[in-house]
């Protein structure tokens, strides 16, 4: 099986030989810098067998390496065995990143410019120095990749924001044009898929779990052009009527590939046209195509303003999110009740069955549009892999002892959820209970934070870690990521990580709060809620912010060591569980309601 | 009185007019980028009357502005009144710094290149753009400044490291040469005064409170040249013998001004000589002098390695520091006992008298070399100024109620101390007790931190703030600065602040821990200990570090609200006070010992 990858890499090396390239860099992304590319662009997987959600591959004549972060170290080592591809660790002390690694190993580096952002390509170019070069070879592997997938297509849904929250697309376009005026630009090209669909209040299903449509948006002061594959204009039957509103709002629908032409079309323009692009998501191929057409001072590059605007949820979005978390919590509680009952009955429930059952509970909720990512349903040692992928065949049976971890979320017309619960299935060891309690204390300490306006996530990250740190324990990933609104489950610009991030946390931002611990070969524990940043008043010392926990699903107290949790966190936990019960109970079937009441100690 | 400043600024403007300068930038520093310049270089004070320890002045034809940070806002507003100089706030959100401010207001900017670092001058030059220029005018104001001080001179002390800790100068020089080899440089010029005296194991008294000698050090692979004012070679009578060891160790003593010549002397060199300089402390005037002599690739600029090496204290230095803090703690306890008794007796003790008395207690300690900074002895509302300067005449009487704050430190041959205690002099209000407790909780929470190797100060800063934050309170300065070893009380590279600082905390680093609160017109509270970063073992999750509190002086519990402090911090406080009593009691006079026992609740 692994020989496939060895052969493919050998074919790439032949291509390198023919063309005089010293190295090929293969990104794990698509032409829009998406975090989760559709199968067509899963080039790293095709070349190496690695299926992690983050990873870039470098092939030279005598080395092949995969760069990925700690979430995927164990998985990479397993999947890369026998392929000849070596693991290079990122986000660790003294990590050597691809540009630096290449700097003294290559002069001519080929990339699929479609799948490399301008920023990434320019970092490589800078590292290669003046006598080096980055060669742009779009769809580089198509000649070798017989059964390569086509571009994904899916029907378009247009959102009625009166029902589903947020601003009207006309308001968003007016806001962007105002920003463009201030910036002094005539055109703005949006390349990131979540920015495009957010602007237009549309959603699709081009990428699994991510309600996106592969497309570009070009906004000028008098036009809005949406470059989308023709097939996408097949409308979702449920919402056909509203699509006409999109056109009525002045959006011109054009073919995906005509974006190249449109960017270079200056007809009717009197003077030099200034174009705004975001080099962190614009692909290198388009950039190479247009950079000759725009003089240097006419190509304005920077961070897209849509990223921040989208992250700060509106009042109506926040109201919907609160309701959505009630619905999602009901599904979670029904699932947890079902799981406990089934396992207690002695029936052999597998991780896969549990995962399917959870998806089914979510699917029953009106407005549900599937899951927001692949469920992580992991029992025992499997949960020690932070991003365990539950296999359909041969997944583990969940026994009535130890810990079961389930990390899942739903897409709804009214928001996106992301929750992790770790369930004591029966008796736990002292170490399991200690770890369970310390991770929980970290989650609670962060939940209780109050902070002045201007505070960034890196100032708060250690609160989720200190209870573990004081016991000489830790986890290797970030504490929190931004979450979209019926959009990607990971979004920027804010984060709660140890790495400095200059973006302050702002009222309206939704972030995950998910400390964890992983004991290789034994178990994994993660507690995750979504937290909303909100205003907490003013004092003579300034303006204050705090978190509101959006997620509503009880936290099992049977594995909690109260002395270790401490009185303040213990009180928070009890109040949270009471709030969960009181909020959800009207919506729960009688047996689940009675069970939850007991779980919440009421 | 203030008209002096108006006149001087007018004279500067005449000079600007004559020379065609649009602006003059006056730094608050000296030719070595010292934090505390000797009087000769207190140009900002001479021009504006501002006496704060940090502040830069900009004069244009229609504006004069002082840039300083929150520690000095109140002081600056008071001292600048009537001078026509306006306050520009730094380290606040949306602060506009001097280069940016100048960018659309000036083209030709004059600086005293001696007192401007290369980095600072180049930031200005970059902001002015290609058609702007920075003119280097050494000793620019000497013609206007009749009674300008001469260069400071003071006798030199050479340290016997066998007694006083640290590495031998020959070891330090060998270490630097090894670094130079790795870096591929032939010469290294050290310009920062604390780096120079640290390398040579010498100390002087050129700058008040800072045991420095105005000098440069040029190290090559076969020579060590110390450029120092002739007058400094007058030796401290106590240590005359050991000075010969300095020469015996191969240090050539040359005249201060001959550094210019030496840098351009290439006699005996076969090929291009590479020189290392640190642009953050090298002055712009020397740089202009030498940059023609070294081709671009021969002038290697970067951060001096001495900064980090000096910050990581050796085992012998750490041992000495522990003993030094016992001595310093004895002086503090004797002072606090005296103060309480005197005030209780009804005698009118002023802030100034208290300050003098404290200095006298420190001066009695063998090895004491004066204070490490100007004592802050501040009663009531005066303590609301974080850097209150106690006046000799007319300072406030310390009454038997409310809070008295004393921030002080000593220079010893065996280390530098820095401690703040806030003393409840009698009955306190509920708000005073709340603030006292919350600030203390922050200091204790940071003291108890455990963290993985690689953690930086900005990851920990918020622990000192969160108790205040949760009550919507805060303080406007950093939480901790590095502290030298019989050297400057402020040193880098580490810090504990909200601003990202990439330098991890390393075992052996000494940092202050000083959260605070300031209630304008009412009172100020600050609790400050020095904390040593040390190893705390290894686990499967990595290597662990923690803090050891070096400072030994009891913390008054009479203003503590135990419920607000919480059980864990309360226990820390009690254990700390017991440790203080047990460690200091053998060295205390009987009456002080008995009093301290009672204070520590034993």
XYZ file of C-alpha atoms in Angstrom, chain A residues 448-452 455 458-463 466 469-470 472-474 498 500 517-519 522 536-537 539-541 544 567-568, chain B residues 448-452 455 458-463 466 469-470 472-474 498 500 517-519 522 536-537 539-541 544 567-568:
64
model
C -14.116 33.325 34.912
C -11.569 35.778 33.479
C -12.389 39.476 33.468
C -10.033 41.725 31.538
C -9.604 45.274 30.276
C -6.457 42.353 26.162
C -2.039 35.305 24.538
C -2.424 37.236 27.784
C -5.126 34.809 28.942
C -3.951 31.479 27.538
C -1.957 30.462 30.626
C -5.055 30.626 32.851
C -1.781 26.878 35.167
C 1.359 23.415 34.929
C 1.431 23.411 38.705
C 3.902 19.569 35.774
C 1.386 18.660 33.073
C 0.444 20.429 29.855
C 0.682 31.132 23.897
C 1.602 36.413 20.560
C -4.315 16.449 28.494
C -3.101 13.485 26.459
C -1.546 10.364 27.995
C -3.742 5.474 27.908
C -18.739 43.929 31.644
C -19.050 47.623 32.439
C -14.755 51.717 36.084
C -12.213 54.478 36.779
C -9.651 51.969 35.494
C -14.059 45.707 31.183
C -13.972 26.179 46.071
C -14.345 28.910 43.462
C 3.113 30.455 42.867
C 3.324 30.057 39.088
C 4.905 26.923 37.662
C 5.551 26.913 33.923
C 7.247 24.936 31.175
C 7.507 30.416 28.831
C 3.986 38.104 28.804
C 2.377 34.707 29.313
C 2.465 35.179 33.088
C 1.822 38.908 33.496
C -1.964 38.585 33.814
C -1.667 36.340 36.878
C -6.464 38.958 37.435
C -9.223 42.715 36.941
C -12.054 40.658 38.366
C -12.522 45.986 37.508
C -9.240 47.451 38.795
C -5.765 47.583 37.241
C 1.565 42.531 28.841
C 5.001 40.487 23.952
C -3.017 50.059 42.405
C -3.114 53.849 42.349
C -6.104 55.904 43.522
C -6.133 59.158 47.808
C 11.442 22.599 39.164
C 12.104 19.175 37.661
C 7.996 15.211 33.709
C 6.725 13.401 30.612
C 5.365 16.817 29.590
C 9.433 22.817 34.568
C -7.287 29.986 51.099
C -4.338 29.168 48.850
